[in-house]
């Protein structure tokens, strides 16, 4: 198996270093993998002028799976839009056709006190957000800033085709079948036609999954329900922009965005695996970042692209163990636990493994 490694910017290289140590350990246990690193995001702009160089795309396309840390930084925010690091990320998602973004929000019981909600509201929380990743207002045309009637207007287009909705709905229903068989589809059909179609198509697809209890929720209500009573949800499915927002919200229920991995899959199970957090420029280079979302992304990669469920669970158990042992990076630290840095957290995971 070939894995393309994209450390990116900010804390990216630091957390990826811990993932690479983990892969080395698994390799010496017999996992047959080869890795090849490439540039994406701001570091790629600095080196080549493009946030997604052709060479990177070739390596990513030839690989069985892609592991990505994070991109972006304030020094790139004033570049022309096509050179911004985020364009590299959106570009690789689109080029690999990884339309199905799985974002689990799982509360480790040891972290219940790190959540901003009361422990009894979040204890046992286990939600899977299925976010459509290659359509919606993120990619819709027309887009841009233009002059109209003597003033500037900003335009983006929310658009979904039936086939795009159908394929993500199938992914969500199948995921629900493997879990508690409850699917909540999130839209804004009271205002937006694009999401009326979303709801109609999800209902149609639902007829093929009579065992899944399907419900619908408007996105504003869903945002409220996530902090009111998050345990009512099993699987949630939604479009690209709503999924971006709701998954950050859901991550906080679990204590820290630094804990949550994600998988972005194409139709054949090839995937791009990345933490849902960003490049955290404020703590970059200080050895403080939480590497667990990155490490858990490796577990998701083993599960979905490398067909190694047992090894995926082994990594997840190791993470559970280090939390139980009391190791905490700053983002999940609470009084009484042991504050560690990125590398020490990596050490602890390797020891637990
Ligand atoms: C995410 C991020 C990205 C997104 C940004 C960095 C382009 O917020 O993966 O959730 O909006 O998809
Ligand atoms: Mg986001």
mmCIF file of C-alpha atoms in Angstrom, residues 20-317:
data_model
loop_
_atom_site.group_PDB
_atom_site.id
_atom_site.type_symbol
_atom_site.label_atom_id
_atom_site.label_comp_id
_atom_site.label_asym_id
_atom_site.label_seq_id
_atom_site.Cartn_x
_atom_site.Cartn_y
_atom_site.Cartn_z
ATOM 1 C CA UNK A 20 4.845 8.871 10.921
ATOM 2 C CA UNK A 21 6.357 7.404 14.091
ATOM 3 C CA UNK A 22 3.157 5.432 14.525
ATOM 4 C CA UNK A 23 3.302 4.179 10.922
ATOM 5 C CA UNK A 24 6.939 3.153 11.470
ATOM 6 C CA UNK A 25 5.939 1.142 14.523
ATOM 7 C CA UNK A 26 3.141 -0.559 12.576
ATOM 8 C CA UNK A 27 5.544 -1.266 9.720
ATOM 9 C CA UNK A 28 7.937 -3.043 12.031
ATOM 10 C CA UNK A 29 4.918 -5.072 13.175
ATOM 11 C CA UNK A 30 4.429 -6.225 9.603
ATOM 12 C CA UNK A 31 2.091 -3.633 8.044
ATOM 13 C CA UNK A 32 3.147 -3.356 4.409
ATOM 14 C CA UNK A 33 3.128 0.332 3.595
ATOM 15 C CA UNK A 34 5.298 2.783 1.722
ATOM 16 C CA UNK A 35 5.087 6.512 2.271
ATOM 17 C CA UNK A 36 5.935 9.430 0.024
ATOM 18 C CA UNK A 37 5.762 13.035 1.201
ATOM 19 C CA UNK A 38 4.699 16.019 -0.874
ATOM 20 C CA UNK A 39 3.924 19.709 -0.520
ATOM 21 C CA UNK A 40 0.490 21.261 -0.128
ATOM 22 C CA UNK A 41 -0.812 24.604 1.111
ATOM 23 C CA UNK A 42 1.367 27.527 2.117
ATOM 24 C CA UNK A 43 4.644 25.600 2.055
ATOM 25 C CA UNK A 44 3.829 24.573 -1.517
ATOM 26 C CA UNK A 45 3.108 28.194 -2.467
ATOM 27 C CA UNK A 46 6.454 29.222 -0.986
ATOM 28 C CA UNK A 47 8.320 26.491 -2.884
ATOM 29 C CA UNK A 48 6.447 26.423 -6.198
ATOM 30 C CA UNK A 49 3.949 29.294 -6.389
ATOM 31 C CA UNK A 50 0.990 26.894 -6.266
ATOM 32 C CA UNK A 51 -0.852 25.544 -3.193
ATOM 33 C CA UNK A 52 -1.399 22.245 -5.020
ATOM 34 C CA UNK A 53 1.575 21.529 -7.316
ATOM 35 C CA UNK A 54 1.058 19.052 -10.152
ATOM 36 C CA UNK A 55 3.748 16.785 -8.620
ATOM 37 C CA UNK A 56 1.727 16.529 -5.402
ATOM 38 C CA UNK A 57 -1.425 15.680 -7.278
ATOM 39 C CA UNK A 58 0.380 12.917 -9.181
ATOM 40 C CA UNK A 59 1.695 11.343 -5.964
ATOM 41 C CA UNK A 60 -1.732 11.628 -4.314
ATOM 42 C CA UNK A 61 -3.496 10.075 -7.303
ATOM 43 C CA UNK A 62 -1.043 7.174 -7.457
ATOM 44 C CA UNK A 63 -1.381 6.443 -3.721
ATOM 45 C CA UNK A 64 -3.914 4.126 -2.065
ATOM 46 C CA UNK A 65 -4.589 6.716 0.613
ATOM 47 C CA UNK A 66 -3.590 10.277 1.450
ATOM 48 C CA UNK A 67 -2.770 11.480 4.941
ATOM 49 C CA UNK A 68 -2.967 15.239 5.367
ATOM 50 C CA UNK A 69 -2.246 17.329 8.469
ATOM 51 C CA UNK A 70 -3.317 20.970 8.011
ATOM 52 C CA UNK A 71 -2.837 23.947 5.716
ATOM 53 C CA UNK A 72 -2.910 27.723 6.048
ATOM 54 C CA UNK A 73 -1.434 30.626 7.953
ATOM 55 C CA UNK A 74 -1.996 34.363 8.348
ATOM 56 C CA UNK A 75 0.955 35.182 6.078
ATOM 57 C CA UNK A 76 -0.992 33.712 3.141
ATOM 58 C CA UNK A 77 -4.321 35.463 3.740
ATOM 59 C CA UNK A 78 -3.466 38.412 1.506
ATOM 60 C CA UNK A 79 -2.365 36.312 -1.497
ATOM 61 C CA UNK A 80 -4.637 36.156 -4.543
ATOM 62 C CA UNK A 81 -7.378 33.624 -3.858
ATOM 63 C CA UNK A 82 -6.020 30.958 -6.245
ATOM 64 C CA UNK A 83 -2.737 30.919 -4.335
ATOM 65 C CA UNK A 84 -4.239 30.551 -0.877
ATOM 66 C CA UNK A 85 -3.494 27.337 1.010
ATOM 67 C CA UNK A 86 -7.229 26.541 1.364
ATOM 68 C CA UNK A 87 -7.406 26.328 -2.421
ATOM 69 C CA UNK A 88 -4.891 23.487 -2.259
ATOM 70 C CA UNK A 89 -7.105 21.616 0.169
ATOM 71 C CA UNK A 90 -10.299 22.193 -1.804
ATOM 72 C CA UNK A 91 -8.406 21.352 -5.000
ATOM 73 C CA UNK A 92 -7.155 17.990 -3.766
ATOM 74 C CA UNK A 93 -10.586 17.033 -2.399
ATOM 75 C CA UNK A 94 -12.119 17.833 -5.783
ATOM 76 C CA UNK A 95 -9.331 16.211 -7.843
ATOM 77 C CA UNK A 96 -9.565 12.972 -5.860
ATOM 78 C CA UNK A 97 -13.380 13.138 -5.924
ATOM 79 C CA UNK A 98 -13.532 12.501 -2.187
ATOM 80 C CA UNK A 99 -17.159 13.572 -1.882
ATOM 81 C CA UNK A 100 -18.023 11.728 1.329
ATOM 82 C CA UNK A 101 -16.549 13.307 4.435
ATOM 83 C CA UNK A 102 -17.043 11.267 7.598
ATOM 84 C CA UNK A 103 -16.575 13.297 10.766
ATOM 85 C CA UNK A 104 -17.171 11.282 13.921
ATOM 86 C CA UNK A 105 -17.715 13.232 17.126
ATOM 87 C CA UNK A 106 -16.988 10.730 19.818
ATOM 88 C CA UNK A 107 -16.638 11.622 23.470
ATOM 89 C CA UNK A 108 -13.933 9.734 25.309
ATOM 90 C CA UNK A 109 -15.360 9.388 28.783
ATOM 91 C CA UNK A 110 -12.070 10.584 30.255
ATOM 92 C CA UNK A 111 -12.631 13.950 28.537
ATOM 93 C CA UNK A 112 -16.205 14.567 29.673
ATOM 94 C CA UNK A 113 -14.986 17.306 31.996
ATOM 95 C CA UNK A 114 -13.101 19.051 29.161
ATOM 96 C CA UNK A 115 -16.327 19.603 27.229
ATOM 97 C CA UNK A 116 -17.915 23.026 27.446
ATOM 98 C CA UNK A 117 -21.241 21.285 28.169
ATOM 99 C CA UNK A 118 -22.185 19.564 31.412
ATOM 100 C CA UNK A 119 -20.856 15.995 31.593
ATOM 101 C CA UNK A 120 -24.357 14.449 31.771
ATOM 102 C CA UNK A 121 -25.292 16.120 28.474
ATOM 103 C CA UNK A 122 -22.285 14.746 26.603
ATOM 104 C CA UNK A 123 -21.468 11.466 28.396
ATOM 105 C CA UNK A 124 -21.613 8.631 25.877
ATOM 106 C CA UNK A 125 -21.860 10.987 22.906
ATOM 107 C CA UNK A 126 -21.216 9.229 19.585
ATOM 108 C CA UNK A 127 -22.316 11.139 16.485
ATOM 109 C CA UNK A 128 -21.204 10.665 12.907
ATOM 110 C CA UNK A 129 -21.520 13.709 10.682
ATOM 111 C CA UNK A 130 -21.535 12.827 6.989
ATOM 112 C CA UNK A 131 -20.627 15.995 5.133
ATOM 113 C CA UNK A 132 -20.841 16.300 1.350
ATOM 114 C CA UNK A 133 -17.413 17.616 0.373
ATOM 115 C CA UNK A 134 -17.096 18.376 -3.326
ATOM 116 C CA UNK A 135 -20.191 20.429 -4.131
ATOM 117 C CA UNK A 136 -22.440 23.161 -2.722
ATOM 118 C CA UNK A 137 -21.584 26.837 -2.385
ATOM 119 C CA UNK A 138 -17.907 25.871 -1.992
ATOM 120 C CA UNK A 139 -17.628 25.059 -5.686
ATOM 121 C CA UNK A 140 -20.787 26.550 -7.279
ATOM 122 C CA UNK A 141 -20.576 28.948 -10.220
ATOM 123 C CA UNK A 142 -20.957 31.852 -10.759
ATOM 124 C CA UNK A 143 -18.763 33.142 -7.971
ATOM 125 C CA UNK A 144 -16.662 36.199 -7.383
ATOM 126 C CA UNK A 145 -16.671 39.873 -6.553
ATOM 127 C CA UNK A 146 -17.983 42.068 -9.352
ATOM 128 C CA UNK A 147 -19.281 45.575 -10.033
ATOM 129 C CA UNK A 148 -23.036 45.974 -10.304
ATOM 130 C CA UNK A 149 -24.840 49.309 -10.498
ATOM 131 C CA UNK A 150 -21.735 51.149 -9.437
ATOM 132 C CA UNK A 151 -20.951 49.105 -6.333
ATOM 133 C CA UNK A 152 -19.204 45.846 -5.542
ATOM 134 C CA UNK A 153 -21.245 42.710 -5.052
ATOM 135 C CA UNK A 154 -20.012 39.360 -3.750
ATOM 136 C CA UNK A 155 -21.568 36.284 -5.333
ATOM 137 C CA UNK A 156 -21.501 32.571 -4.561
ATOM 138 C CA UNK A 157 -23.852 29.896 -5.761
ATOM 139 C CA UNK A 158 -25.390 27.136 -3.700
ATOM 140 C CA UNK A 159 -26.033 24.288 -6.115
ATOM 141 C CA UNK A 160 -26.559 20.543 -5.771
ATOM 142 C CA UNK A 161 -27.435 18.076 -8.488
ATOM 143 C CA UNK A 162 -29.664 15.128 -7.824
ATOM 144 C CA UNK A 163 -26.816 12.677 -8.425
ATOM 145 C CA UNK A 164 -24.548 14.456 -5.938
ATOM 146 C CA UNK A 165 -27.242 14.308 -3.261
ATOM 147 C CA UNK A 166 -28.096 10.705 -4.033
ATOM 148 C CA UNK A 167 -24.543 9.387 -3.676
ATOM 149 C CA UNK A 168 -23.899 11.122 -0.351
ATOM 150 C CA UNK A 169 -27.309 9.974 0.921
ATOM 151 C CA UNK A 170 -26.370 6.373 0.147
ATOM 152 C CA UNK A 171 -23.118 6.751 2.106
ATOM 153 C CA UNK A 172 -25.049 8.152 5.076
ATOM 154 C CA UNK A 173 -27.763 5.474 5.047
ATOM 155 C CA UNK A 174 -25.122 2.735 4.801
ATOM 156 C CA UNK A 175 -23.214 4.253 7.711
ATOM 157 C CA UNK A 176 -26.451 4.418 9.742
ATOM 158 C CA UNK A 177 -27.106 0.728 9.003
ATOM 159 C CA UNK A 178 -23.814 -0.102 10.745
ATOM 160 C CA UNK A 179 -24.690 2.049 13.761
ATOM 161 C CA UNK A 180 -27.941 2.836 15.620
ATOM 162 C CA UNK A 181 -29.921 3.112 12.336
ATOM 163 C CA UNK A 182 -30.974 6.704 12.838
ATOM 164 C CA UNK A 183 -30.261 9.318 10.188
ATOM 165 C CA UNK A 184 -31.008 13.023 10.490
ATOM 166 C CA UNK A 185 -30.699 14.997 7.272
ATOM 167 C CA UNK A 186 -29.987 18.689 7.781
ATOM 168 C CA UNK A 187 -31.167 21.350 5.318
ATOM 169 C CA UNK A 188 -32.694 24.817 5.074
ATOM 170 C CA UNK A 189 -35.647 23.915 2.883
ATOM 171 C CA UNK A 190 -37.844 26.645 4.321
ATOM 172 C CA UNK A 191 -35.693 29.193 2.492
ATOM 173 C CA UNK A 192 -33.306 27.555 0.003
ATOM 174 C CA UNK A 193 -34.505 25.657 -3.084
ATOM 175 C CA UNK A 194 -31.178 23.839 -3.402
ATOM 176 C CA UNK A 195 -31.864 22.249 -0.047
ATOM 177 C CA UNK A 196 -35.518 21.527 -0.866
ATOM 178 C CA UNK A 197 -34.122 19.262 -3.572
ATOM 179 C CA UNK A 198 -31.719 17.874 -0.981
ATOM 180 C CA UNK A 199 -34.622 16.887 1.257
ATOM 181 C CA UNK A 200 -36.686 15.434 -1.621
ATOM 182 C CA UNK A 201 -33.801 13.261 -2.858
ATOM 183 C CA UNK A 202 -32.850 12.063 0.632
ATOM 184 C CA UNK A 203 -36.477 10.952 1.142
ATOM 185 C CA UNK A 204 -36.371 9.072 -2.181
ATOM 186 C CA UNK A 205 -33.118 7.313 -1.315
ATOM 187 C CA UNK A 206 -34.512 6.516 2.133
ATOM 188 C CA UNK A 207 -37.110 4.214 0.566
ATOM 189 C CA UNK A 208 -34.230 1.820 -0.152
ATOM 190 C CA UNK A 209 -33.336 1.732 3.565
ATOM 191 C CA UNK A 210 -36.568 0.922 5.391
ATOM 192 C CA UNK A 211 -34.624 -0.125 8.496
ATOM 193 C CA UNK A 212 -33.162 3.341 8.990
ATOM 194 C CA UNK A 213 -35.277 5.858 10.882
ATOM 195 C CA UNK A 214 -34.967 9.034 8.769
ATOM 196 C CA UNK A 215 -35.650 12.498 10.154
ATOM 197 C CA UNK A 216 -35.091 16.021 8.812
ATOM 198 C CA UNK A 217 -33.998 19.140 10.609
ATOM 199 C CA UNK A 218 -33.438 22.729 9.567
ATOM 200 C CA UNK A 219 -29.834 23.752 10.047
ATOM 201 C CA UNK A 220 -30.529 26.507 12.575
ATOM 202 C CA UNK A 221 -32.490 24.085 14.736
ATOM 203 C CA UNK A 222 -29.767 21.443 14.277
ATOM 204 C CA UNK A 223 -27.154 23.906 15.535
ATOM 205 C CA UNK A 224 -29.318 24.483 18.616
ATOM 206 C CA UNK A 225 -30.151 20.813 19.186
ATOM 207 C CA UNK A 226 -26.444 19.906 19.064
ATOM 208 C CA UNK A 227 -25.833 21.905 22.222
ATOM 209 C CA UNK A 228 -29.251 21.273 23.795
ATOM 210 C CA UNK A 229 -29.434 17.503 23.505
ATOM 211 C CA UNK A 230 -26.650 16.141 21.304
ATOM 212 C CA UNK A 231 -27.285 12.517 22.206
ATOM 213 C CA UNK A 232 -30.519 12.503 20.166
ATOM 214 C CA UNK A 233 -28.305 12.160 17.063
ATOM 215 C CA UNK A 234 -26.726 9.056 15.565
ATOM 216 C CA UNK A 235 -25.772 9.888 11.959
ATOM 217 C CA UNK A 236 -26.293 13.362 10.490
ATOM 218 C CA UNK A 237 -25.997 14.047 6.762
ATOM 219 C CA UNK A 238 -25.714 17.486 5.258
ATOM 220 C CA UNK A 239 -24.172 19.621 2.532
ATOM 221 C CA UNK A 240 -20.686 21.026 2.371
ATOM 222 C CA UNK A 241 -21.164 24.362 4.127
ATOM 223 C CA UNK A 242 -23.613 23.283 6.819
ATOM 224 C CA UNK A 243 -21.391 20.265 7.473
ATOM 225 C CA UNK A 244 -18.336 22.478 7.867
ATOM 226 C CA UNK A 245 -20.079 24.543 10.519
ATOM 227 C CA UNK A 246 -21.896 21.767 12.377
ATOM 228 C CA UNK A 247 -18.792 19.576 12.574
ATOM 229 C CA UNK A 248 -16.802 22.305 14.315
ATOM 230 C CA UNK A 249 -19.693 22.747 16.720
ATOM 231 C CA UNK A 250 -19.937 19.006 17.361
ATOM 232 C CA UNK A 251 -16.201 18.795 17.962
ATOM 233 C CA UNK A 252 -16.430 21.100 20.957
ATOM 234 C CA UNK A 253 -18.935 18.768 22.586
ATOM 235 C CA UNK A 254 -16.140 16.238 22.757
ATOM 236 C CA UNK A 255 -13.749 18.504 24.612
ATOM 237 C CA UNK A 256 -11.511 19.692 21.826
ATOM 238 C CA UNK A 257 -11.341 20.033 18.084
ATOM 239 C CA UNK A 258 -7.844 18.610 18.553
ATOM 240 C CA UNK A 259 -9.356 15.147 19.098
ATOM 241 C CA UNK A 260 -11.360 14.650 15.925
ATOM 242 C CA UNK A 261 -10.174 12.829 12.803
ATOM 243 C CA UNK A 262 -11.962 12.638 9.467
ATOM 244 C CA UNK A 263 -12.100 10.492 6.375
ATOM 245 C CA UNK A 264 -12.997 11.767 2.920
ATOM 246 C CA UNK A 265 -13.853 8.927 0.577
ATOM 247 C CA UNK A 266 -14.418 8.555 -3.140
ATOM 248 C CA UNK A 267 -16.739 5.965 -4.690
ATOM 249 C CA UNK A 268 -14.106 3.246 -4.452
ATOM 250 C CA UNK A 269 -13.078 3.713 -0.843
ATOM 251 C CA UNK A 270 -9.897 5.576 -1.652
ATOM 252 C CA UNK A 271 -9.551 8.277 0.920
ATOM 253 C CA UNK A 272 -8.005 11.435 2.175
ATOM 254 C CA UNK A 273 -7.554 11.422 5.953
ATOM 255 C CA UNK A 274 -7.123 14.572 7.986
ATOM 256 C CA UNK A 275 -7.854 16.016 11.409
ATOM 257 C CA UNK A 276 -10.811 18.375 11.246
ATOM 258 C CA UNK A 277 -8.817 21.151 12.918
ATOM 259 C CA UNK A 278 -6.674 23.670 11.111
ATOM 260 C CA UNK A 279 -3.007 24.664 11.183
ATOM 261 C CA UNK A 280 -3.215 26.570 14.516
ATOM 262 C CA UNK A 281 -0.551 29.185 13.629
ATOM 263 C CA UNK A 282 -0.687 30.581 17.183
ATOM 264 C CA UNK A 283 0.947 27.453 18.628
ATOM 265 C CA UNK A 284 2.901 26.265 15.574
ATOM 266 C CA UNK A 285 6.513 25.288 16.148
ATOM 267 C CA UNK A 286 6.131 25.168 19.930
ATOM 268 C CA UNK A 287 5.587 21.439 20.363
ATOM 269 C CA UNK A 288 2.234 22.050 22.066
ATOM 270 C CA UNK A 289 -0.266 20.773 19.500
ATOM 271 C CA UNK A 290 -2.474 17.783 20.218
ATOM 272 C CA UNK A 291 -1.445 14.991 17.797
ATOM 273 C CA UNK A 292 -4.411 12.738 18.651
ATOM 274 C CA UNK A 293 -6.738 13.842 15.825
ATOM 275 C CA UNK A 294 -3.882 13.126 13.406
ATOM 276 C CA UNK A 295 -3.180 9.757 15.029
ATOM 277 C CA UNK A 296 -6.892 8.879 14.953
ATOM 278 C CA UNK A 297 -6.908 9.845 11.256
ATOM 279 C CA UNK A 298 -4.326 7.093 10.733
ATOM 280 C CA UNK A 299 -6.769 4.699 12.408
ATOM 281 C CA UNK A 300 -9.545 5.797 10.044
ATOM 282 C CA UNK A 301 -7.188 5.293 7.093
ATOM 283 C CA UNK A 302 -6.470 1.739 8.199
ATOM 284 C CA UNK A 303 -10.186 1.076 8.602
ATOM 285 C CA UNK A 304 -11.503 2.526 5.350
ATOM 286 C CA UNK A 305 -8.680 2.358 2.807
ATOM 287 C CA UNK A 306 -6.251 -0.300 4.033
ATOM 288 C CA UNK A 307 -8.821 -2.798 5.186
ATOM 289 C CA UNK A 308 -7.164 -3.253 8.591
ATOM 290 C CA UNK A 309 -9.975 -2.925 11.106
ATOM 291 C CA UNK A 310 -8.012 -4.717 13.808
ATOM 292 C CA UNK A 311 -5.080 -2.309 13.589
ATOM 293 C CA UNK A 312 -7.458 0.659 13.515
ATOM 294 C CA UNK A 313 -8.987 -0.520 16.778
ATOM 295 C CA UNK A 314 -5.564 -1.118 18.236
ATOM 296 C CA UNK A 315 -4.681 2.554 17.653
ATOM 297 C CA UNK A 316 -8.012 3.727 19.055
ATOM 298 C CA UNK A 317 -7.494 1.628 22.179
#
